[in-house]
Short mmCIF file of C-alpha atoms in Angstrom, two decimals:
data_model
loop_
_atom_site.label_atom_id
_atom_site.label_comp_id
_atom_site.label_asym_id
_atom_site.label_seq_id
_atom_site.Cartn_x
_atom_site.Cartn_y
_atom_site.Cartn_z
CA MET A 1 315.85 85.12 204.40
CA ASP A 2 317.75 81.50 205.49
CA GLU A 3 318.42 79.92 208.85
CA ARG A 4 322.06 81.49 209.09
CA LYS A 5 320.93 84.88 208.59
CA LEU A 6 318.18 84.42 211.16
CA LEU A 7 320.36 83.56 213.72
CA GLU A 8 323.09 86.31 212.61
CA LEU A 9 320.50 88.77 212.90
CA ILE A 10 318.94 86.95 216.20
CA GLU A 11 323.25 87.27 217.75
CA GLY A 12 323.08 90.98 216.82
CA LYS A 13 319.37 91.70 217.98
CA LYS A 14 318.27 93.26 214.81
CA TYR A 15 314.74 92.37 215.32
CA ALA A 16 313.01 95.34 213.44
CA GLN A 17 314.95 93.51 210.27
CA ILE A 18 313.28 90.22 211.67
CA LYS A 19 310.40 91.57 211.30
CA ASN A 20 310.50 93.33 208.06
CA GLU A 21 312.09 90.12 206.36
CA LEU A 22 309.80 87.95 207.31
CA SER A 23 306.91 90.11 206.52
CA GLU A 24 307.67 89.60 203.01
CA MET A 25 307.30 86.06 202.86
CA ASN A 26 305.31 82.82 202.77
CA GLU A 27 303.78 81.78 205.58
CA VAL A 28 305.23 78.05 204.58
CA ASP A 29 308.39 79.53 204.38
CA VAL A 30 308.42 81.07 207.90
CA ALA A 31 307.33 77.99 209.16
CA GLU A 32 310.18 76.00 207.38
CA LEU A 33 312.52 78.62 208.67
CA LEU A 34 311.44 78.74 212.54
CA ASP A 35 310.78 74.66 212.58
CA PRO A 36 314.82 74.43 213.68
CA LEU A 37 315.06 76.98 216.17
CA ASP A 38 314.31 75.85 219.80
CA ALA A 39 311.33 76.67 221.77
CA HIS A 40 312.58 80.02 223.00
CA LEU A 41 313.62 81.56 219.80
CA THR A 42 310.87 80.17 218.28
CA LEU A 43 308.33 81.53 220.71
CA LEU A 44 310.54 85.68 220.67
CA ILE A 45 309.98 85.77 216.36
CA PHE A 46 306.45 84.49 216.65
CA ARG A 47 305.65 87.40 218.47
CA MET A 48 307.78 89.69 216.19
CA LEU A 49 305.39 88.53 213.68
CA PRO A 50 302.59 90.61 212.07
CA LYS A 51 299.73 89.01 213.69
CA ASP A 52 297.73 88.01 210.61
CA LEU A 53 300.89 86.33 209.92
CA ALA A 54 301.67 84.88 212.81
CA VAL A 55 298.35 83.24 212.66
CA GLU A 56 298.88 81.69 209.39
CA VAL A 57 302.76 80.75 210.13
CA PHE A 58 301.03 78.84 213.36
CA ALA A 59 298.77 76.63 211.10
CA HIS A 60 301.89 75.67 209.05
CA PHE A 61 303.54 74.76 212.62
CA SER A 62 304.38 71.15 213.56
CA THR A 63 302.09 69.70 217.18
CA GLU A 64 304.84 69.94 219.24
CA GLN A 65 305.77 73.92 217.81
CA GLN A 66 302.01 74.51 218.03
CA LEU A 67 302.08 73.31 222.02
CA GLY A 68 304.83 74.87 223.09
CA ILE A 69 303.52 78.35 221.64
CA ILE A 70 299.78 77.52 223.27
CA ASN A 71 301.85 76.82 226.69
CA SER A 72 304.23 79.62 226.64
CA ILE A 73 301.27 82.83 225.56
CA THR A 74 298.61 84.35 227.23
CA ASP A 75 295.23 83.64 226.99
CA LYS A 76 294.27 86.31 224.94
CA GLU A 77 296.69 85.72 222.79
CA VAL A 78 295.47 81.70 221.95
CA GLU A 79 292.25 83.40 222.10
CA TYR A 80 293.03 85.74 218.99
CA ILE A 81 294.57 82.62 217.06
CA VAL A 82 291.43 80.36 217.74
CA ASP A 83 289.27 83.61 216.40
CA GLU A 84 291.73 84.12 213.27
CA LEU A 85 292.40 80.11 212.13
CA PHE A 86 290.35 78.68 210.01
CA PHE A 87 287.62 76.15 210.87
CA ASP A 88 289.42 73.18 209.72
CA ASP A 89 292.83 73.95 210.76
CA MET A 90 291.33 74.56 214.87
CA ILE A 91 289.28 70.77 214.39
CA ASP A 92 293.02 69.48 213.12
CA LEU A 93 294.85 71.62 216.18
CA ILE A 94 292.65 70.17 218.80
CA GLU A 95 292.64 66.70 217.57
CA GLU A 96 296.27 67.15 218.14
CA MET A 97 296.54 68.49 221.63
CA PRO A 98 296.31 67.04 224.89
CA ALA A 99 293.42 67.44 226.87
CA ASN A 100 294.75 70.17 229.06
CA ILE A 101 295.09 72.44 226.22
CA VAL A 102 292.18 71.62 224.42
CA LYS A 103 290.65 72.76 227.34
CA LYS A 104 292.67 76.23 227.11
CA ILE A 105 291.62 76.49 223.16
CA LEU A 106 287.61 75.59 224.03
CA LYS A 107 288.17 78.29 226.63
CA SER A 108 289.09 80.79 223.59
CA ALA A 109 286.06 79.86 221.47
CA LYS A 110 283.10 81.66 220.89
CA GLU A 111 279.75 79.45 222.25
CA GLU A 112 278.47 78.43 219.15
CA GLU A 113 282.30 77.82 217.67
CA ARG A 114 282.54 75.41 220.45
CA LYS A 115 279.27 73.28 219.58
CA LEU A 116 280.49 73.08 216.13
CA ILE A 117 283.81 72.12 217.15
CA ASN A 118 282.24 69.51 219.67
CA GLN A 119 279.86 68.14 216.64
CA PHE A 120 283.22 67.28 214.26
CA LEU A 121 284.80 65.93 216.32
CA LYS A 122 282.36 63.08 216.68
CA TYR A 123 282.52 62.61 213.27
CA PRO A 124 284.58 59.58 212.72
CA VAL A 125 288.20 59.44 212.06
CA ASP A 126 289.31 59.43 209.00
CA SER A 127 286.06 60.77 207.29
CA ALA A 128 284.77 63.46 205.42
CA GLY A 129 283.21 65.12 208.20
CA SER A 130 286.49 64.90 210.23
CA ILE A 131 288.18 66.68 207.71
CA MET A 132 285.75 69.14 206.09
CA THR A 133 285.19 73.05 207.12
CA ILE A 134 282.57 75.31 207.46
CA GLU A 135 284.78 78.38 205.82
CA TYR A 136 282.52 78.67 202.65
CA VAL A 137 280.05 81.31 200.77
CA GLU A 138 276.16 79.97 200.58
CA LEU A 139 273.94 81.98 198.69
CA ARG A 140 270.24 81.78 197.99
CA LYS A 141 268.56 81.10 193.98
CA GLY A 142 266.40 84.00 194.72
CA LEU A 143 269.63 86.46 194.79
CA THR A 144 270.75 88.37 192.08
CA VAL A 145 274.12 88.18 190.80
CA LYS A 146 274.78 92.05 191.76
CA GLU A 147 273.41 91.18 195.98
CA ALA A 148 275.74 87.75 195.52
CA LEU A 149 278.90 89.92 194.78
CA THR A 150 278.33 92.24 197.61
CA HIS A 151 277.41 89.33 199.71
CA ILE A 152 280.72 87.52 198.56
CA LYS A 153 283.02 91.21 199.32
CA GLU A 154 281.11 90.69 203.01
CA ILE A 155 282.31 87.79 203.91
CA GLY A 156 284.94 86.82 201.93
CA LEU A 157 287.82 87.45 203.84
CA ASN A 158 286.67 84.87 206.63
CA LYS A 159 286.39 82.22 204.09
CA GLU A 160 288.84 79.62 202.75
CA THR A 161 287.67 79.61 199.28
CA VAL A 162 284.85 82.14 197.39
CA TYR A 163 285.74 80.50 193.92
CA THR A 164 282.86 78.36 194.31
CA CYS A 165 279.73 79.35 195.92
CA TYR A 166 276.84 77.01 196.94
CA VAL A 167 273.31 77.34 196.32
CA THR A 168 271.11 76.41 199.18
CA ASP A 169 267.32 76.90 200.64
CA GLN A 170 266.14 77.62 203.40
CA LYS A 171 266.47 74.32 205.18
CA ARG A 172 270.18 74.24 203.73
CA THR A 173 269.34 71.79 201.58
CA LEU A 174 272.10 71.67 198.68
CA GLU A 175 270.42 72.68 195.27
CA GLY A 176 273.41 74.03 193.38
CA PHE A 177 276.38 76.14 192.90
CA VAL A 178 277.95 79.46 190.89
CA SER A 179 281.24 79.92 189.97
CA LEU A 180 282.41 83.02 190.99
CA ARG A 181 283.80 82.78 187.22
CA THR A 182 280.44 82.98 186.10
CA LEU A 183 279.04 85.28 188.40
CA VAL A 184 281.57 87.94 187.66
CA THR A 185 280.92 87.48 183.70
CA SER A 186 276.90 87.67 183.95
CA ASP A 187 274.59 90.44 183.60
CA GLU A 188 274.27 92.21 187.67
CA ASP A 189 270.39 91.45 187.03
CA LYS A 190 270.14 88.07 186.46
CA ILE A 191 268.90 85.89 189.18
CA ILE A 192 271.18 82.69 190.81
CA GLU A 193 269.13 80.13 190.11
CA ASP A 194 268.89 81.29 186.31
CA ILE A 195 272.74 80.68 186.29
CA MET A 196 274.13 78.30 189.04
CA GLU A 197 274.68 74.49 188.46
CA ASP A 198 272.23 72.51 189.53
CA GLU A 199 274.52 68.71 188.89
CA VAL A 200 276.36 69.00 192.10
CA ILE A 201 279.17 66.37 192.36
CA LYS A 202 278.97 65.90 196.77
CA VAL A 203 280.39 63.50 198.82
CA TYR A 204 278.54 62.51 202.61
CA THR A 205 280.01 63.23 205.90
CA HIS A 206 280.82 59.97 206.37
CA ASP A 207 282.76 58.65 203.27
CA ASP A 208 286.24 57.38 203.62
CA GLN A 209 288.61 60.49 203.17
CA GLU A 210 290.53 58.43 200.54
CA SER A 211 287.42 57.85 198.53
CA VAL A 212 286.70 61.85 198.73
CA ALA A 213 290.35 62.01 197.30
CA ASN A 214 289.20 59.89 194.35
CA VAL A 215 287.11 61.87 193.45
CA PHE A 216 289.21 65.10 193.73
CA ILE A 217 291.25 63.18 191.02
CA LYS A 218 288.82 62.54 189.43
CA TYR A 219 287.30 65.61 188.74
CA GLY A 220 289.92 67.81 189.61
CA PHE A 221 287.96 70.40 191.87
CA LEU A 222 289.20 73.09 194.20
CA ALA A 223 286.81 72.38 196.69
CA LEU A 224 283.67 69.80 197.15
CA PRO A 225 280.77 70.32 199.08
CA VAL A 226 279.88 67.99 201.91
CA VAL A 227 276.32 66.96 202.95
CA ASP A 228 274.24 64.81 205.63
CA ASN A 229 272.03 61.81 204.23
CA GLU A 230 269.03 64.61 204.20
CA ASN A 231 271.06 66.53 201.50
CA ARG A 232 271.80 69.41 203.59
CA LEU A 233 274.95 71.58 203.26
CA THR A 234 277.22 70.31 206.14
CA GLY A 235 281.01 71.81 204.63
CA ILE A 236 283.16 71.94 202.31
CA ILE A 237 286.68 70.35 201.64
CA THR A 238 289.55 72.29 199.51
CA VAL A 239 291.77 70.60 197.83
CA ASP A 240 294.80 71.61 199.97
CA ASP A 241 293.23 69.77 202.68
CA ILE A 242 292.63 66.54 200.34
CA MET A 243 296.38 66.64 199.22
CA ASP A 244 297.27 66.40 202.48
CA ILE A 245 295.20 63.25 203.04
CA MET A 246 296.41 61.99 199.92
CA GLU A 247 299.62 61.99 201.07
CA GLN A 248 298.76 60.24 204.54
CA GLU A 249 297.66 57.61 202.45
CA ALA A 250 300.41 57.67 200.03
CA THR A 251 302.69 57.17 203.01
CA GLU A 252 300.64 54.42 204.81
CA ASP A 253 300.58 52.25 201.51
CA PHE A 254 304.09 52.18 201.26
CA GLN A 255 304.03 51.57 205.25
CA ILE A 256 302.38 48.65 204.58
CA MET A 257 303.42 47.04 201.53
CA ALA A 258 307.63 47.09 203.29
CA ALA A 259 305.77 45.16 205.93
CA MET A 260 305.06 47.85 208.77
CA SER A 261 302.21 49.17 210.95
CA PRO A 262 301.25 52.27 209.87
CA SER A 263 302.85 55.59 211.52
CA GLU A 264 302.34 59.16 211.16
CA GLU A 265 305.24 60.03 213.37
CA ALA A 266 307.83 61.38 210.81
CA TYR A 267 310.93 59.20 210.88
CA LEU A 268 313.10 61.80 212.64
CA ASP A 269 310.72 62.30 215.36
CA ALA A 270 309.74 59.11 216.31
CA GLY A 271 311.61 56.98 218.56
CA VAL A 272 314.02 53.30 217.95
CA MET A 273 310.99 51.62 220.20
CA THR A 274 308.12 52.80 218.87
CA LEU A 275 309.70 52.03 215.09
CA ALA A 276 310.91 48.45 216.17
CA LYS A 277 307.35 48.13 217.18
CA ASN A 278 305.57 48.58 213.94
CA ARG A 279 308.44 46.85 212.45
CA LEU A 280 308.43 43.40 214.56
CA PRO A 281 304.58 42.29 213.93
CA TRP A 282 305.16 41.84 210.13
CA LEU A 283 308.71 40.59 210.63
CA LEU A 284 307.68 37.82 212.96
CA ILE A 285 304.49 36.83 211.21
CA LEU A 286 306.39 36.34 207.81
CA MET A 287 309.05 34.60 209.38
CA ILE A 288 307.03 32.14 211.03
CA SER A 289 305.12 31.86 207.41
CA ALA A 290 308.38 31.11 205.85
CA THR A 291 308.36 27.85 207.70
CA PHE A 292 306.34 26.55 205.26
CA THR A 293 308.46 26.98 202.98
CA GLY A 294 311.23 25.24 204.68
CA ARG A 295 308.72 22.36 205.72
CA ILE A 296 308.14 21.84 201.67
CA MET A 297 311.68 21.81 201.11
CA GLY A 298 311.99 19.45 203.60
CA LYS A 299 308.98 17.24 202.20
CA PHE A 300 311.30 16.81 199.01
CA GLU A 301 313.94 16.28 201.12
CA ASP A 302 314.63 12.81 198.52
CA VAL A 303 314.26 14.60 195.17
CA LEU A 304 317.28 17.30 196.45
CA SER A 305 319.36 14.09 197.93
CA SER A 306 319.14 12.40 194.05
CA ILE A 307 319.93 15.27 192.49
CA VAL A 308 321.95 17.87 194.21
CA VAL A 309 322.14 20.17 191.10
CA LEU A 310 318.48 21.15 191.75
CA SER A 311 319.10 23.13 194.77
CA THR A 312 321.20 25.40 192.97
CA PHE A 313 318.36 27.14 191.00
CA ILE A 314 316.01 26.94 193.89
CA PRO A 315 317.06 31.06 194.77
CA MET A 316 316.98 32.21 191.19
CA LEU A 317 313.10 30.48 190.89
CA MET A 318 312.00 31.80 194.45
CA ASP A 319 313.36 35.46 193.19
CA THR A 320 311.52 35.26 189.75
CA GLY A 321 308.45 34.63 191.24
CA GLY A 322 308.72 36.88 194.62
CA ASN A 323 309.98 39.63 191.91
CA SER A 324 306.62 38.77 189.25
CA GLY A 325 304.34 39.08 192.05
CA SER A 326 305.45 42.45 193.23
CA GLN A 327 305.00 43.94 189.67
CA SER A 328 301.41 42.72 189.54
CA SER A 329 300.40 43.48 192.61
CA THR A 330 302.00 46.84 192.37
CA LEU A 331 300.52 48.14 189.82
CA ILE A 332 297.01 46.83 190.68
CA ILE A 333 297.03 48.64 194.43
CA ARG A 334 297.93 51.99 192.28
CA GLY A 335 295.16 51.47 190.05
CA LEU A 336 292.90 50.51 193.08
CA ALA A 337 293.71 54.12 194.43
CA THR A 338 293.17 55.88 191.58
CA GLY A 339 289.71 54.48 191.26
CA GLU A 340 291.55 53.17 187.90
CA ILE A 341 290.32 49.65 188.49
CA THR A 342 287.53 48.17 191.03
CA THR A 343 286.61 45.09 192.22
CA HIS A 344 284.32 44.52 189.30
CA ASP A 345 287.62 44.04 187.15
CA TRP A 346 288.54 41.05 188.70
CA TRP A 347 288.09 39.09 185.62
CA LYS A 348 289.71 41.69 183.39
CA VAL A 349 292.85 41.67 185.60
CA LEU A 350 292.56 38.26 185.49
CA TRP A 351 292.64 37.79 181.76
CA LYS A 352 295.41 40.38 180.74
CA GLU A 353 298.06 39.39 184.04
CA LEU A 354 297.44 35.70 182.38
CA ARG A 355 298.11 36.68 178.74
CA ILE A 356 300.95 38.56 180.24
CA SER A 357 302.36 36.51 182.17
CA ALA A 358 302.64 33.73 179.75
CA ILE A 359 304.20 35.77 177.36
CA VAL A 360 306.85 36.96 180.29
CA GLY A 361 307.08 33.46 181.07
CA VAL A 362 308.29 31.96 178.13
CA VAL A 363 310.87 34.39 177.17
CA LEU A 364 312.39 33.84 180.87
CA ALA A 365 312.23 30.36 180.20
CA VAL A 366 313.62 30.63 177.20
CA ILE A 367 316.80 31.97 177.97
CA ASN A 368 316.55 30.43 181.22
CA PHE A 369 316.94 27.00 179.27
CA LEU A 370 319.70 28.23 177.14
CA ARG A 371 321.84 29.56 179.74
CA ILE A 372 321.42 26.41 181.72
CA ILE A 373 322.76 24.25 178.91
CA LEU A 374 325.52 26.31 177.45
CA LEU A 375 326.97 27.81 180.75
CA GLU A 376 325.95 25.83 183.51
CA LYS A 377 326.61 22.64 181.47
CA VAL A 378 323.73 21.01 183.34
CA GLU A 379 321.72 17.39 181.66
CA MET A 380 319.19 18.34 179.32
CA LYS A 381 316.06 17.23 181.49
CA VAL A 382 317.12 19.63 184.83
CA ALA A 383 317.55 22.09 182.05
CA LEU A 384 313.87 21.87 180.71
CA THR A 385 312.53 21.08 184.72
CA VAL A 386 314.07 24.35 185.81
CA SER A 387 312.33 26.39 182.68
CA LEU A 388 309.35 24.76 183.04
CA THR A 389 308.92 25.85 186.62
CA VAL A 390 309.60 29.21 184.83
CA VAL A 391 306.76 29.82 183.27
CA ILE A 392 304.50 28.28 185.40
CA THR A 393 305.70 30.05 188.98
CA VAL A 394 305.56 33.51 186.65
CA ILE A 395 302.06 32.88 185.63
CA ALA A 396 301.28 32.14 188.69
CA SER A 397 302.69 34.79 190.87
CA LYS A 398 301.15 37.26 188.50
CA ILE A 399 297.59 35.98 188.91
CA VAL A 400 298.28 35.54 192.76
CA GLY A 401 299.75 38.94 192.72
CA GLY A 402 297.05 40.68 190.66
CA ILE A 403 294.41 38.73 192.11
CA LEU A 404 295.24 39.05 196.29
CA PRO A 405 294.39 42.96 196.42
CA LEU A 406 291.34 43.20 194.67
CA ILE A 407 290.25 40.29 196.88
CA ALA A 408 291.55 41.92 200.20
CA LYS A 409 289.33 45.03 198.41
CA LYS A 410 286.42 43.16 197.99
CA LEU A 411 286.79 42.07 202.06
CA LYS A 412 287.11 46.44 202.89
CA LEU A 413 290.95 45.38 203.80
CA ASP A 414 293.83 47.80 203.01
CA PRO A 415 294.81 46.08 199.13
CA ALA A 416 298.57 47.19 200.39
CA ILE A 417 298.42 44.46 202.85
CA MET A 418 299.03 42.34 199.46
CA ALA A 419 301.79 43.92 198.79
CA GLY A 420 305.52 42.24 198.48
CA PRO A 421 306.34 40.46 201.27
CA LEU A 422 303.17 39.02 201.73
CA ILE A 423 302.90 37.87 198.24
CA THR A 424 307.01 36.81 197.96
CA THR A 425 305.71 34.61 201.17
CA ILE A 426 302.74 32.62 199.13
CA VAL A 427 304.67 32.38 195.57
CA ASP A 428 307.87 31.32 197.35
CA ALA A 429 306.06 27.96 198.60
CA LEU A 430 303.82 27.99 194.79
CA ALA A 431 307.61 27.95 193.62
CA LEU A 432 309.05 25.46 195.62
CA ILE A 433 306.01 22.68 194.71
CA VAL A 434 306.02 23.34 191.52
CA TYR A 435 309.37 22.81 191.13
CA PHE A 436 309.83 19.51 193.05
CA SER A 437 306.54 18.03 191.49
CA ILE A 438 308.12 18.29 187.67
CA ALA A 439 311.49 16.90 188.65
CA LYS A 440 309.77 14.13 190.27
CA SER A 441 307.95 13.75 186.99
CA LEU A 442 310.33 14.55 183.95
CA LEU A 443 313.37 13.01 186.34
CA GLY A 444 311.49 10.21 187.53
CA ILE A 445 313.01 9.85 191.01
#
């Protein structure tokens, strides 16, 4: 069903057909289908859905849609949604809602859940603890396979995943894990302790969510246990949740690399003033920093006035330097994000970028030299000045672009800060200093 057909069925008041067709659809598709509708129609269709599907659709609604639904439905309906939502989805909901709605949600939650919610909300933003869920299967190592499978059948429907079960002791200390595949293929009389894996890859509640995402990428897990400082199992993070985090982190990096303050709002939902505020500070910083370029040109005004043709090559040199630095920084920032590169690899990065830049710089310089001599008809010394500047600028730019993100990471800053606009500003100044210094030396100005 598409939006046009849905609106036709609503106009014809064919509600039974709407309910039947939506019931056969995936909850993500239903949420997407209802997204463009106004609040009244969304609520109308939402109330038609089977209860189980309605809860799953609710979890995929935007914050605005969820707010509209909660404001419009009864306390009993809110209680049902809160009871049926997975715990991590409930935490996400509470974090996004205004205080009056949070009170309504907490009022509908059980006392034990309220205590857990308060505990979760105390974890630092963007930490593993803030994104984990308590909907996991926990086993004791003394159980038999048969007893474990019976236990999973009893509680599995209420858990976010049953593919990996975690083995703990009486104090909830994490001792190992066992996969569902291992359970269903093992003899039913075997003890869990004999078939479990005791080498567990885990994260801690206060670990940054970006480092958690890197663990998922490295090992390809479907779920990852989260423990406290005493190795007690606190929750798990599932791959669907970490995919959302990866998208957020990638979006944030793109925004920073484009010289904008990060924002979680969708572009079309964000206000004009909000977007302007996100862009203005960085543009202001870069504009002020660009005055250094003007000061450098003013300092070498005598060089430009002596040989005016030198000024025609300045845009090309600055663009080449900026592009070279951006290429290196993009690769290094990506390597840091995926864990392929660490701050300990700075020497390897420096050595590799030095060799790459030497090759690239020489090739560009030779082509540029021939172009200036044959097409521009400029004297040999000027062509040589420009070409030597190209070599040095490319080498300096690629080293700066490769090393600055590593320095940012070492200082616990976001490496994306050291991307395109900032590196271009630094490299522009370097290119001009090198250019005019070589010109003064070779041309005897």
